[in-house]
mmCIF file of C-alpha atoms in Angstrom:
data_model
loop_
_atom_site.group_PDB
_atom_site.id
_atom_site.type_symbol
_atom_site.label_atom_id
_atom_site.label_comp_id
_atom_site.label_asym_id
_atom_site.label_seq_id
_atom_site.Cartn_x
_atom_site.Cartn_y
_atom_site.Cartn_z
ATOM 1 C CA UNK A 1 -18.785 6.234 -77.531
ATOM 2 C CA UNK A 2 -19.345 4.777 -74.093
ATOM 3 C CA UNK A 3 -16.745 2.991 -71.867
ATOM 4 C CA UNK A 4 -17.075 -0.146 -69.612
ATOM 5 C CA UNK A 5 -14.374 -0.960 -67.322
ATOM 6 C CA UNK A 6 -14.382 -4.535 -64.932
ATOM 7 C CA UNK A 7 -12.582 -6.808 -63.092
ATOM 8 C CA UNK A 8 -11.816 -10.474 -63.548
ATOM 9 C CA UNK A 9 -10.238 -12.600 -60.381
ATOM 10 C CA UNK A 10 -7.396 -13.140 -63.090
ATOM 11 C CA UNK A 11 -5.558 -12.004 -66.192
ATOM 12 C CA UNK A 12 -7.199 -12.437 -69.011
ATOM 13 C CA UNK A 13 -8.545 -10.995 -71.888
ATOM 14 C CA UNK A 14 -11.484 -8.967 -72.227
ATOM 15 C CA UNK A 15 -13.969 -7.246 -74.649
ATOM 16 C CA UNK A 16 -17.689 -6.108 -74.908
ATOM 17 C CA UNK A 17 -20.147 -7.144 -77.565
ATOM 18 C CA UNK A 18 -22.977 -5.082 -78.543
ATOM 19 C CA UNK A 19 -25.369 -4.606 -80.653
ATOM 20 C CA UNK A 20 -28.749 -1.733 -81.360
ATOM 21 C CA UNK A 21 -30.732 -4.678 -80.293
ATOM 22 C CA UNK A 22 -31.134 -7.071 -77.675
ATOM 23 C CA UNK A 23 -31.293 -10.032 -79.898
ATOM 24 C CA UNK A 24 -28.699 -8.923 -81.976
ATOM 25 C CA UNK A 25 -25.388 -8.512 -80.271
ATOM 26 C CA UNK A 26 -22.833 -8.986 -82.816
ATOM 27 C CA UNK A 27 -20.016 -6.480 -82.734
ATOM 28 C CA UNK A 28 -17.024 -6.766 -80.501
ATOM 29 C CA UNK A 29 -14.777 -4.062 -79.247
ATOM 30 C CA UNK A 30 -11.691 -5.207 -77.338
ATOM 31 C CA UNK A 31 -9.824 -3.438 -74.663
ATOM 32 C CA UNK A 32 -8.599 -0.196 -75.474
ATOM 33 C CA UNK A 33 -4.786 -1.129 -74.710
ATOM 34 C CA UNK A 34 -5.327 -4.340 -77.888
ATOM 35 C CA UNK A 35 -7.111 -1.442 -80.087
ATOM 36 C CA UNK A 36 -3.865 0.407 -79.687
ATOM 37 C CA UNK A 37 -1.403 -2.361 -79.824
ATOM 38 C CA UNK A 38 -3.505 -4.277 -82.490
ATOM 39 C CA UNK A 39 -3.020 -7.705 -80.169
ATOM 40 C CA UNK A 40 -4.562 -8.950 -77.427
ATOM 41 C CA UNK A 41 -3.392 -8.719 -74.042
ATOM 42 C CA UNK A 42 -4.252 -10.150 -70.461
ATOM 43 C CA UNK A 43 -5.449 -8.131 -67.961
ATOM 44 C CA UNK A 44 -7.538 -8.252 -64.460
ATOM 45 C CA UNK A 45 -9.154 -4.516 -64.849
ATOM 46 C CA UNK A 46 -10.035 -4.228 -68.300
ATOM 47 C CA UNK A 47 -10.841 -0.834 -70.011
ATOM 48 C CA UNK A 48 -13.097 -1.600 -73.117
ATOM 49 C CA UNK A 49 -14.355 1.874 -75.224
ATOM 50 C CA UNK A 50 -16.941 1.055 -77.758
ATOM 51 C CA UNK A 51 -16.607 4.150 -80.693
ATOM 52 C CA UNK A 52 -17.950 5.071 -84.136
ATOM 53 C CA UNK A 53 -21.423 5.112 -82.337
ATOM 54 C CA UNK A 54 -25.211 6.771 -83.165
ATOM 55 C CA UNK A 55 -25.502 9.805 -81.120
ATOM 56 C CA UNK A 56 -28.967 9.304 -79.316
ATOM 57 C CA UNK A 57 -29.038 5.967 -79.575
ATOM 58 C CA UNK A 58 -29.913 2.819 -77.381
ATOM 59 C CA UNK A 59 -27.220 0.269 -77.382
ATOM 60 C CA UNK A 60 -27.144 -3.643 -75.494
ATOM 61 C CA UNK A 61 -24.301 -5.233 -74.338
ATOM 62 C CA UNK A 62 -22.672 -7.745 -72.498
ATOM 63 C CA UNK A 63 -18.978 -8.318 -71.141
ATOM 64 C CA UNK A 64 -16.630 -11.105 -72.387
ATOM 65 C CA UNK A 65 -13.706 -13.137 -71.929
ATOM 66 C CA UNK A 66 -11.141 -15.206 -73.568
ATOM 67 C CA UNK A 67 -12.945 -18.016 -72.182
ATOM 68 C CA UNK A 68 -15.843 -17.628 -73.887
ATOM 69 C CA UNK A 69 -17.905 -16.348 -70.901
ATOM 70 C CA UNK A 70 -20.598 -14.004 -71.379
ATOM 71 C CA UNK A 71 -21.636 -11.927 -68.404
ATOM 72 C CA UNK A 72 -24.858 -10.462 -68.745
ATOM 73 C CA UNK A 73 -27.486 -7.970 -66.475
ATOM 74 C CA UNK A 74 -29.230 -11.485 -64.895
ATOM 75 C CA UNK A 75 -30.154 -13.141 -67.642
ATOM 76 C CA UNK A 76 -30.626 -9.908 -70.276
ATOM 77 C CA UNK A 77 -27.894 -7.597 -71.769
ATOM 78 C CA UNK A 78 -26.889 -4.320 -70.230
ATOM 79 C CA UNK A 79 -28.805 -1.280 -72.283
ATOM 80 C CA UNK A 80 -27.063 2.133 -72.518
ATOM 81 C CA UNK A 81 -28.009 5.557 -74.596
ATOM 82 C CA UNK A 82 -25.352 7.551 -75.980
ATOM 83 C CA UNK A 83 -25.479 10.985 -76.051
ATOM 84 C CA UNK A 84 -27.137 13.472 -78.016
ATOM 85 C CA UNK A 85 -25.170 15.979 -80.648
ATOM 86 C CA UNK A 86 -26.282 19.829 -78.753
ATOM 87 C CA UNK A 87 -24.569 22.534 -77.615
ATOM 88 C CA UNK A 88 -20.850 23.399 -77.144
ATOM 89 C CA UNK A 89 -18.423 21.885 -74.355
ATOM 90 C CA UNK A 90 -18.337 24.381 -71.678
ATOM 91 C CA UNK A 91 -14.662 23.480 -70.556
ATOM 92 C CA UNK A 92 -11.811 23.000 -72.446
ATOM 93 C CA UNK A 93 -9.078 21.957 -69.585
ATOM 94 C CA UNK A 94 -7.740 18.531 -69.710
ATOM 95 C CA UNK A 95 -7.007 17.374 -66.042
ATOM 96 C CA UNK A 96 -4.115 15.014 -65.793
ATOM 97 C CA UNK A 97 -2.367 13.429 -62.896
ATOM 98 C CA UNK A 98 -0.643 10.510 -62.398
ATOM 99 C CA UNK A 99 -0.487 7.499 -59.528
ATOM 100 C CA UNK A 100 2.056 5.579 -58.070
ATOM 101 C CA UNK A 101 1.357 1.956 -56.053
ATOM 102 C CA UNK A 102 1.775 1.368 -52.194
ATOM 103 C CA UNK A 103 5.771 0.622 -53.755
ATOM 104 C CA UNK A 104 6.159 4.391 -55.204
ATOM 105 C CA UNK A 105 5.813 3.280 -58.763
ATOM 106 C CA UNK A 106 4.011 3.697 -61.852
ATOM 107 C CA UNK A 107 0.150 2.065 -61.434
ATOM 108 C CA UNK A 108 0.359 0.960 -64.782
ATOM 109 C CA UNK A 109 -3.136 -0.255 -66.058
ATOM 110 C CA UNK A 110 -4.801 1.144 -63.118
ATOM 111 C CA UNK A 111 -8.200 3.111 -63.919
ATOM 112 C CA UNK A 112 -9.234 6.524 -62.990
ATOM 113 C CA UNK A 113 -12.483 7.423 -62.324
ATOM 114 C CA UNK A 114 -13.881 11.434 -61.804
ATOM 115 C CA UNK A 115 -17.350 11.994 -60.306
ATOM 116 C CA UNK A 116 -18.583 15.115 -60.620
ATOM 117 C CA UNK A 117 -22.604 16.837 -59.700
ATOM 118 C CA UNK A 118 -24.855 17.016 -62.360
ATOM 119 C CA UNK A 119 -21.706 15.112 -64.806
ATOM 120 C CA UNK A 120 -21.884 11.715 -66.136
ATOM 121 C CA UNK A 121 -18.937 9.221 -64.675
ATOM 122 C CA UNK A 122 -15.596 9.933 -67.329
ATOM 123 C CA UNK A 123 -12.418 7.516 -67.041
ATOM 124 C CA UNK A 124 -9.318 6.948 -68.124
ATOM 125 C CA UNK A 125 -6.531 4.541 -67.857
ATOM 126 C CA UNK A 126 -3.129 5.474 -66.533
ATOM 127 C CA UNK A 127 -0.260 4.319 -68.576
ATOM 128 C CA UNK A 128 3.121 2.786 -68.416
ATOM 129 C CA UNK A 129 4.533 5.776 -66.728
ATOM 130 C CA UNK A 130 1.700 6.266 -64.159
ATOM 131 C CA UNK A 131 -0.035 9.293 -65.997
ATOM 132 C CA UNK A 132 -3.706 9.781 -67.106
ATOM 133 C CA UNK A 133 -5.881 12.919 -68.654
ATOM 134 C CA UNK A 134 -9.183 13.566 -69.154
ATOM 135 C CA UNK A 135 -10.456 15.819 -71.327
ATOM 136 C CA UNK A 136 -13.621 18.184 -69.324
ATOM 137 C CA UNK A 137 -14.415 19.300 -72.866
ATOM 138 C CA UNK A 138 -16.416 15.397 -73.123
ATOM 139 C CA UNK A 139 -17.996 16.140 -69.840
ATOM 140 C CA UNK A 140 -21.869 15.563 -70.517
ATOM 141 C CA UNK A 141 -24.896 15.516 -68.321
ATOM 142 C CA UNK A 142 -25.941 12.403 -66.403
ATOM 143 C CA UNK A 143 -28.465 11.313 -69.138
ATOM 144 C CA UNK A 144 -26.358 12.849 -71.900
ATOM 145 C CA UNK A 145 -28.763 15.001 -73.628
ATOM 146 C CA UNK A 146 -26.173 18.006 -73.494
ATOM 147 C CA UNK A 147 -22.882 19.712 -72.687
ATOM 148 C CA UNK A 148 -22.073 19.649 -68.592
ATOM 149 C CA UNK A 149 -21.623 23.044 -66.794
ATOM 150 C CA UNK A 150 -18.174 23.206 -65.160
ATOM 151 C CA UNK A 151 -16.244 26.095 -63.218
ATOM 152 C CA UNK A 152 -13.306 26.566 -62.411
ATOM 153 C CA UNK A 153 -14.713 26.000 -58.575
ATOM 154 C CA UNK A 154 -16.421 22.412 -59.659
ATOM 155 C CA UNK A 155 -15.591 19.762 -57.096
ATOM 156 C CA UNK A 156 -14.436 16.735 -59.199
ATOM 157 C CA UNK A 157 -13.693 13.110 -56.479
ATOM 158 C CA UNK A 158 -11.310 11.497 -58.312
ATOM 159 C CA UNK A 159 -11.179 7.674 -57.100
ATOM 160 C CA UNK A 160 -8.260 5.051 -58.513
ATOM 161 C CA UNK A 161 -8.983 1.285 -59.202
ATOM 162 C CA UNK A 162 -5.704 -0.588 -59.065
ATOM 163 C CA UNK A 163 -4.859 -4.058 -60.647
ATOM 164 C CA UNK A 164 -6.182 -6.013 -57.480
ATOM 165 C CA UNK A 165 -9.700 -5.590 -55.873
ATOM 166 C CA UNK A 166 -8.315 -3.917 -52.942
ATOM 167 C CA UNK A 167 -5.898 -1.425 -54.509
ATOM 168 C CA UNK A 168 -7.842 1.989 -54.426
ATOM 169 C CA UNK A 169 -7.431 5.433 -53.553
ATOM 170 C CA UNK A 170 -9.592 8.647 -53.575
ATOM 171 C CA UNK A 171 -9.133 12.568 -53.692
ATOM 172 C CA UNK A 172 -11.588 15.690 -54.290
ATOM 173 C CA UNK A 173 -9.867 18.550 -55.525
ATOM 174 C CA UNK A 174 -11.096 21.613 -57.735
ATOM 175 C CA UNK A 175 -11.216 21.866 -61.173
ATOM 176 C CA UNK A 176 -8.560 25.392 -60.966
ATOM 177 C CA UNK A 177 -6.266 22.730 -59.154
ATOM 178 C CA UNK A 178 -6.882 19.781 -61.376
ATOM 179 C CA UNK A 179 -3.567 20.576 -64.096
ATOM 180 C CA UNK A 180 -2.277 18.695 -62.611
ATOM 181 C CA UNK A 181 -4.189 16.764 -60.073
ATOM 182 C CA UNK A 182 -2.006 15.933 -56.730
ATOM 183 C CA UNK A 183 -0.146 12.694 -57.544
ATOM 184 C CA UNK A 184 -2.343 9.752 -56.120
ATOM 185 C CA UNK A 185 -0.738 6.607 -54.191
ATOM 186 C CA UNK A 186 -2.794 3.435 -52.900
ATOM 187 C CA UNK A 187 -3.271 3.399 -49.031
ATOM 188 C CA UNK A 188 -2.736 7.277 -48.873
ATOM 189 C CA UNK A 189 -5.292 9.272 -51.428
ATOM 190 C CA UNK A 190 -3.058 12.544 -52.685
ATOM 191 C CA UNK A 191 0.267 12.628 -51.680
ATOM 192 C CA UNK A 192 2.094 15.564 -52.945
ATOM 193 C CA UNK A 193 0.611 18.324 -50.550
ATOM 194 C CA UNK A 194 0.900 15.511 -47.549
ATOM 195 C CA UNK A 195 4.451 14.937 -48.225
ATOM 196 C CA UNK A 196 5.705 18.240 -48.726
ATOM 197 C CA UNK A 197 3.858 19.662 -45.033
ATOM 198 C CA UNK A 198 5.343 17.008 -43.246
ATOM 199 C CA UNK A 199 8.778 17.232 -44.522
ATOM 200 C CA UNK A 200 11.077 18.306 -41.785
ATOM 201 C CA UNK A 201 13.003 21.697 -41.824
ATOM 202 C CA UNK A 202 16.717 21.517 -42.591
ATOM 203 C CA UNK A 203 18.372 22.833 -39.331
ATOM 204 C CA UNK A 204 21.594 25.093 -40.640
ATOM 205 C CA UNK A 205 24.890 23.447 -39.737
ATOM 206 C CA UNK A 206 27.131 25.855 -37.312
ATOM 207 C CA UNK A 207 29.796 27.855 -39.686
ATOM 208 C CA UNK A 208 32.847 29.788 -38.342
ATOM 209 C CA UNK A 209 33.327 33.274 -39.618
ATOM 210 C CA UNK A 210 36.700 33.819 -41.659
ATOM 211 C CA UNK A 211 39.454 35.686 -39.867
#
């Protein structure tokens, strides 16, 4: 499989064609919320995962919408290898999390993007009630040729795209304290440690003894 994930100024739907060859682009995969629902929805950050592909294989591409717009890499299609089959995941953790909007709720449709050294980019969208998960065990090098190396001391950044272009929100946090992940919010990163630090101590109210 491989994943592409965009913007459009506004809703709409979305999908990726592709294709083994440049001059033949003709499959379609839609957004990954219409492969679940079996319709098609509009959205402004679209999610699109392309599956049931050749491992080790060179794939083209370009991005579509319900307008019939093509967006292409200047004039070409985008090119992408999937990974190889090799080796044996060397995590099995799912991290999850979930993220809330500058309002405190749900950031339904949002994406969630973990970075990681020597990992290739994973992401995942968060759903109706604000939670997302990524399994570590699909973590694969940068070019894809094997399994990824993670500890439980890996550094993963974890960065949130919202709805709108300027919704997003970013965290780095360990992989030992990534189930879950600190709840993210837009405008304030991780919240949940934050929150908790700065909440004031209850001050006991005077009591008189019994007589």
């Amino acid at each position: 499989t491989f994943t592409i994930s965009f913007l459009t100024d506004n809703p709409t739907g979305g999908f990726v064609k592709y294709g083994t060859a440049a001059n033949k682009i003709t499959q379609q995969a839609s957004d990954d919320r219409d492969q679940l629902s079996g319709t098609e929805g509009e959205f402004t950050l679209h999610h699109v995962t392309v599956r049931n592909l050749q491992p080790g294989a060179n794939y083209f591409y370009v991005i579509g919408t319900e307008s019939n717009s093509l967006f292409d890499n200047n004039g070409a299609p985008f090119s992408i290898s999937t990974g190889k089959r090799a080796g044996a995941p060397s995590a099995a953790k799912t991290i999850y999390g979930s993220v809330t909007t500058e309002s405190n709720v749900p950031a339904v449709g949002s994406v969630v993007y973990l970075k990681i050294d020597g990992v290739g980019d994973m992401s995942a969208l968060v759903t109706n009630t604000g939670g997302w998960a990524v399994p570590l065990s699909n973590a694969r090098t940068p070019d894809g040729a094997g399994y990824a190396t993670i500890t439980d001391e890996t550094q993963i950044t974890v960065t949130v795209q919202g709805t709108k272009a300027s919704q997003t929100a970013q965290g780095v946090v360990p992989v030992k304290d990534s189930q879950p992940v600190p709840t993210i919010a837009f405008g304030r990163g991780f919240v949940e440690v934050a929150e908790v630090a700065n909440k004031p101590t209850p001050t006991p109210e005077p009591t008189e003894e019994p007589q």
